[in-house]
């Protein structure tokens, strides 16, 4: 793919998660990147995609699925919540865990119960796969440390596990901060910052 100067750089995000799409768009658009979601291009939603091996593989599978339809640059994000005292669970199975528990409420209850009297240290880790820019996939990883709250936050900004994750960088629960604040400190923002550095260094974007 040729380098684009003084133009918007267009990328497709392979996700079925509209909250994730908004977060990523808010982070990338100030840098002259136009981010399309699948529905913006009438592409089908992702199939079942959470594998067992690694975040890299999961992110690659999501991006690869969309590459059946286009040679445009594609990114996909695979994220997990790793709780140290639970052997880094739910980790790579973070999505499946909520499904297996029958929803977020029960998943939060189980996690909080399992952590009674134990260390609550946890981190979010996000892996972004970039396809169709180099001839091989590229990966960018970000992580943010915190701990699991003793009670679920009553505020429900954000999505997923946000109401139980207390972010130590900002001293607040992810679900209690604004979208802008989350995008300053989040695992995903850190991975995307690395992606932006890559795109800038190689001349795909200028700011
Ligand atoms: P796509 O695969 O379609 O992108 P997803 O929501 O399944 O959407 P992940 O596999 O990356 O995305 O996420 C695994 C789980 O972690 C899932 O339950 C998410 O809701 C949750 N999650 C991901 N990012 C999160 C974040 O920033 N804050 C809280 N929970 C998050």
Short mmCIF file of C-alpha atoms and ligand atoms in Angstrom, two decimals:
data_model
loop_
_atom_site.label_atom_id
_atom_site.label_comp_id
_atom_site.label_asym_id
_atom_site.label_seq_id
_atom_site.Cartn_x
_atom_site.Cartn_y
_atom_site.Cartn_z
CA UNK A 1 0.00 0.00 0.00
CA UNK A 2 1.42 3.40 -0.98
CA UNK A 3 2.00 6.13 1.54
CA UNK A 4 -0.65 8.75 1.85
CA UNK A 5 0.32 12.34 2.51
CA UNK A 6 -1.99 15.24 3.34
CA UNK A 7 -4.98 12.92 3.11
CA UNK A 8 -7.08 11.05 5.58
CA UNK A 9 -5.86 7.54 6.17
CA UNK A 10 -8.77 5.09 6.14
CA UNK A 11 -8.91 2.02 8.36
CA UNK A 12 -11.60 -0.56 9.06
CA UNK A 13 -12.07 -1.81 12.62
CA UNK A 14 -13.07 -5.48 12.76
CA UNK A 15 -15.36 -5.49 15.76
CA UNK A 16 -18.96 -6.20 16.67
CA UNK A 17 -18.66 -4.04 19.77
CA UNK A 18 -20.05 -0.55 19.22
CA UNK A 19 -18.46 0.82 22.41
CA UNK A 20 -15.06 -0.36 21.24
CA UNK A 21 -15.66 1.24 17.84
CA UNK A 22 -16.43 4.58 19.49
CA UNK A 23 -13.38 4.43 21.75
CA UNK A 24 -11.05 3.60 18.88
CA UNK A 25 -12.60 6.23 16.60
CA UNK A 26 -12.29 8.93 19.27
CA UNK A 27 -8.61 8.08 19.72
CA UNK A 28 -7.67 7.81 16.04
CA UNK A 29 -9.71 10.58 14.41
CA UNK A 30 -7.68 13.53 15.77
CA UNK A 31 -4.76 12.04 13.83
CA UNK A 32 -6.49 12.28 10.45
CA UNK A 33 -7.66 8.67 10.47
CA UNK A 34 -11.14 7.84 9.21
CA UNK A 35 -12.25 4.70 11.00
CA UNK A 36 -15.03 2.58 9.54
CA UNK A 37 -17.03 0.03 11.45
CA UNK A 38 -18.30 -3.08 9.68
CA UNK A 39 -21.85 -1.79 9.41
CA UNK A 40 -20.61 1.48 7.85
CA UNK A 41 -19.49 -0.61 4.89
CA UNK A 42 -22.39 -3.08 4.98
CA UNK A 43 -19.99 -5.84 5.97
CA UNK A 44 -21.37 -8.77 7.98
CA UNK A 45 -20.81 -8.92 11.75
CA UNK A 46 -17.90 -11.02 13.01
CA UNK A 47 -18.49 -14.71 13.59
CA UNK A 48 -17.67 -16.39 16.90
CA UNK A 49 -14.03 -15.50 17.34
CA UNK A 50 -12.57 -16.11 20.81
CA UNK A 51 -9.93 -18.84 20.48
CA UNK A 52 -7.77 -20.46 23.13
CA UNK A 53 -4.24 -19.65 22.22
CA UNK A 54 -3.38 -15.95 22.42
CA UNK A 55 -4.69 -12.41 22.14
CA UNK A 56 -2.54 -12.02 19.01
CA UNK A 57 -4.22 -14.98 17.37
CA UNK A 58 -7.70 -13.77 18.30
CA UNK A 59 -7.03 -10.27 16.99
CA UNK A 60 -5.58 -11.75 13.81
CA UNK A 61 -8.63 -14.00 13.29
CA UNK A 62 -10.98 -11.00 13.55
CA UNK A 63 -8.92 -8.89 11.13
CA UNK A 64 -8.43 -11.79 8.72
CA UNK A 65 -12.16 -12.42 8.56
CA UNK A 66 -12.72 -8.88 7.28
CA UNK A 67 -9.80 -9.14 4.85
CA UNK A 68 -11.96 -11.56 2.82
CA UNK A 69 -13.86 -8.47 1.66
CA UNK A 70 -11.27 -5.72 1.25
CA UNK A 71 -7.63 -4.83 0.80
CA UNK A 72 -8.05 -1.68 2.90
CA UNK A 73 -6.04 -1.46 6.13
CA UNK A 74 -7.86 -3.34 8.88
CA UNK A 75 -7.33 -3.34 12.63
CA UNK A 76 -8.83 -5.65 15.24
CA UNK A 77 -8.52 -5.50 19.02
CA UNK A 78 -8.56 -8.44 21.38
CA UNK A 79 -8.75 -7.57 25.05
CA UNK A 80 -8.73 -9.52 28.28
CA UNK A 81 -9.01 -8.82 32.00
CA UNK A 82 -6.27 -10.71 33.86
CA UNK A 83 -6.71 -11.17 37.60
CA UNK A 84 -3.48 -12.30 39.23
CA UNK A 85 -5.00 -14.27 42.11
CA UNK A 86 -7.18 -16.20 39.64
CA UNK A 87 -4.20 -17.34 37.55
CA UNK A 88 -4.85 -14.46 35.15
CA UNK A 89 -8.41 -15.54 34.46
CA UNK A 90 -10.71 -14.68 32.75
CA UNK A 91 -7.93 -13.41 30.45
CA UNK A 92 -8.23 -14.71 26.95
CA UNK A 93 -11.69 -16.06 27.79
CA UNK A 94 -13.06 -12.73 29.05
CA UNK A 95 -15.90 -12.66 26.55
CA UNK A 96 -16.81 -16.32 26.98
CA UNK A 97 -16.72 -16.01 30.77
CA UNK A 98 -19.54 -13.46 30.76
CA UNK A 99 -21.57 -15.71 28.44
CA UNK A 100 -20.95 -18.78 30.59
CA UNK A 101 -22.10 -16.89 33.69
CA UNK A 102 -25.28 -15.86 31.87
CA UNK A 103 -24.39 -12.17 31.83
CA UNK A 104 -22.24 -9.48 33.39
CA UNK A 105 -24.09 -9.29 36.69
CA UNK A 106 -23.40 -12.93 37.57
CA UNK A 107 -19.85 -12.76 36.20
CA UNK A 108 -19.11 -9.79 38.46
CA UNK A 109 -20.65 -11.61 41.46
CA UNK A 110 -18.54 -14.70 40.81
CA UNK A 111 -15.31 -12.75 40.43
CA UNK A 112 -15.93 -10.70 43.56
CA UNK A 113 -16.82 -13.87 45.47
CA UNK A 114 -13.72 -15.71 44.22
CA UNK A 115 -11.53 -12.83 45.36
CA UNK A 116 -12.83 -12.63 48.92
CA UNK A 117 -9.81 -12.33 51.23
CA UNK A 118 -7.38 -12.48 48.31
CA UNK A 119 -5.17 -10.05 46.46
CA UNK A 120 -7.25 -8.07 43.96
CA UNK A 121 -4.54 -6.97 41.55
CA UNK A 122 -5.61 -7.08 37.90
CA UNK A 123 -4.81 -5.63 34.52
CA UNK A 124 -6.51 -5.09 31.20
CA UNK A 125 -4.44 -6.05 28.20
CA UNK A 126 -5.27 -5.05 24.65
CA UNK A 127 -3.65 -6.40 21.49
CA UNK A 128 -4.25 -4.68 18.18
CA UNK A 129 -3.57 -6.49 14.92
CA UNK A 130 -2.97 -4.36 11.80
CA UNK A 131 -3.48 -6.06 8.43
CA UNK A 132 -3.01 -4.95 4.82
CA UNK A 133 -0.33 -2.36 5.49
CA UNK A 134 2.82 -4.49 5.58
CA UNK A 135 2.92 -7.91 3.93
CA UNK A 136 2.63 -9.46 7.39
CA UNK A 137 0.32 -8.65 10.30
CA UNK A 138 1.67 -6.17 12.85
CA UNK A 139 0.79 -6.17 16.56
CA UNK A 140 0.60 -3.40 19.15
CA UNK A 141 0.00 -4.15 22.84
CA UNK A 142 -1.08 -1.96 25.75
CA UNK A 143 -1.86 -2.75 29.37
CA UNK A 144 -3.28 -0.88 32.33
CA UNK A 145 -3.02 -2.02 35.93
CA UNK A 146 -5.55 -1.71 38.69
CA UNK A 147 -7.58 -3.90 41.00
CA UNK A 148 -10.99 -5.50 41.20
CA UNK A 149 -13.45 -3.58 43.35
CA UNK A 150 -15.07 -5.19 46.36
CA UNK A 151 -18.46 -4.08 45.06
CA UNK A 152 -19.73 -3.41 41.58
CA UNK A 153 -19.83 0.30 40.81
CA UNK A 154 -23.32 1.75 40.50
CA UNK A 155 -22.17 3.86 37.58
CA UNK A 156 -22.18 2.09 34.26
CA UNK A 157 -20.33 4.27 31.77
CA UNK A 158 -18.25 2.20 29.39
CA UNK A 159 -18.89 -1.50 28.85
CA UNK A 160 -17.76 -5.03 29.66
CA UNK A 161 -15.84 -5.30 32.91
CA UNK A 162 -15.54 -1.52 33.43
CA UNK A 163 -17.77 -1.44 36.57
CA UNK A 164 -15.46 -3.74 38.56
CA UNK A 165 -12.07 -2.44 37.38
CA UNK A 166 -10.48 0.26 39.53
CA UNK A 167 -7.78 1.95 37.48
CA UNK A 168 -4.80 2.93 39.61
CA UNK A 169 -3.49 5.48 37.12
CA UNK A 170 -6.54 7.66 37.54
CA UNK A 171 -7.74 6.41 40.93
CA UNK A 172 -11.24 5.73 39.70
CA UNK A 173 -13.29 2.85 38.38
CA UNK A 174 -13.36 2.67 34.58
CA UNK A 175 -17.16 2.95 34.61
CA UNK A 176 -16.97 6.15 36.69
CA UNK A 177 -14.77 8.14 34.34
CA UNK A 178 -15.66 9.96 31.15
CA UNK A 179 -14.91 8.47 27.75
CA UNK A 180 -12.17 11.08 27.36
CA UNK A 181 -10.56 10.10 30.67
CA UNK A 182 -10.69 6.39 29.82
CA UNK A 183 -9.03 7.16 26.49
CA UNK A 184 -6.13 8.84 28.33
CA UNK A 185 -5.23 5.83 30.45
CA UNK A 186 -6.76 2.68 28.99
CA UNK A 187 -5.02 -0.46 27.78
CA UNK A 188 -6.59 0.12 24.35
CA UNK A 189 -5.41 3.75 24.18
CA UNK A 190 -1.85 2.61 24.94
CA UNK A 191 -1.89 -0.03 22.20
CA UNK A 192 -3.35 2.51 19.76
CA UNK A 193 -0.68 5.04 20.68
CA UNK A 194 1.91 2.52 19.50
CA UNK A 195 -0.06 1.98 16.29
CA UNK A 196 -0.13 5.76 15.73
CA UNK A 197 3.63 5.99 16.24
CA UNK A 198 4.13 3.25 13.66
CA UNK A 199 1.81 4.96 11.13
CA UNK A 200 3.55 8.30 11.69
CA UNK A 201 7.08 6.94 11.40
CA UNK A 202 6.26 5.20 8.13
CA UNK A 203 4.52 8.27 6.68
CA UNK A 204 0.92 7.02 6.62
CA UNK A 205 -0.25 9.86 8.85
CA UNK A 206 1.34 13.21 9.55
CA UNK A 207 0.12 14.13 13.04
P1 LIG B 1 -15.11 -7.84 19.34
O1 LIG B 1 -14.41 -9.15 19.53
O2 LIG B 1 -16.22 -7.90 18.36
O3 LIG B 1 -14.15 -6.72 19.06
P2 LIG B 1 -15.69 -8.07 22.19
O4 LIG B 1 -16.48 -7.21 23.11
O5 LIG B 1 -16.00 -9.54 22.17
O6 LIG B 1 -15.82 -7.43 20.72
P3 LIG B 1 -13.01 -8.62 23.16
O7 LIG B 1 -12.99 -10.03 22.73
O8 LIG B 1 -11.81 -7.79 22.94
O9 LIG B 1 -14.18 -7.81 22.45
O10 LIG B 1 -13.40 -8.49 24.69
C1 LIG B 1 -13.40 -9.57 25.59
C2 LIG B 1 -14.27 -9.21 26.77
O11 LIG B 1 -13.66 -8.13 27.48
C3 LIG B 1 -15.66 -8.74 26.39
O12 LIG B 1 -16.56 -9.25 27.37
C4 LIG B 1 -15.59 -7.24 26.47
O13 LIG B 1 -16.84 -6.66 26.84
C5 LIG B 1 -14.56 -7.03 27.56
N1 LIG B 1 -13.80 -5.81 27.29
C6 LIG B 1 -13.06 -5.53 26.19
N2 LIG B 1 -12.55 -4.29 26.27
C7 LIG B 1 -12.98 -3.77 27.46
C8 LIG B 1 -12.83 -2.54 28.11
O14 LIG B 1 -12.14 -1.55 27.55
N3 LIG B 1 -13.40 -2.36 29.29
C9 LIG B 1 -14.12 -3.35 29.86
N4 LIG B 1 -14.34 -4.54 29.32
C10 LIG B 1 -13.78 -4.75 28.11
#
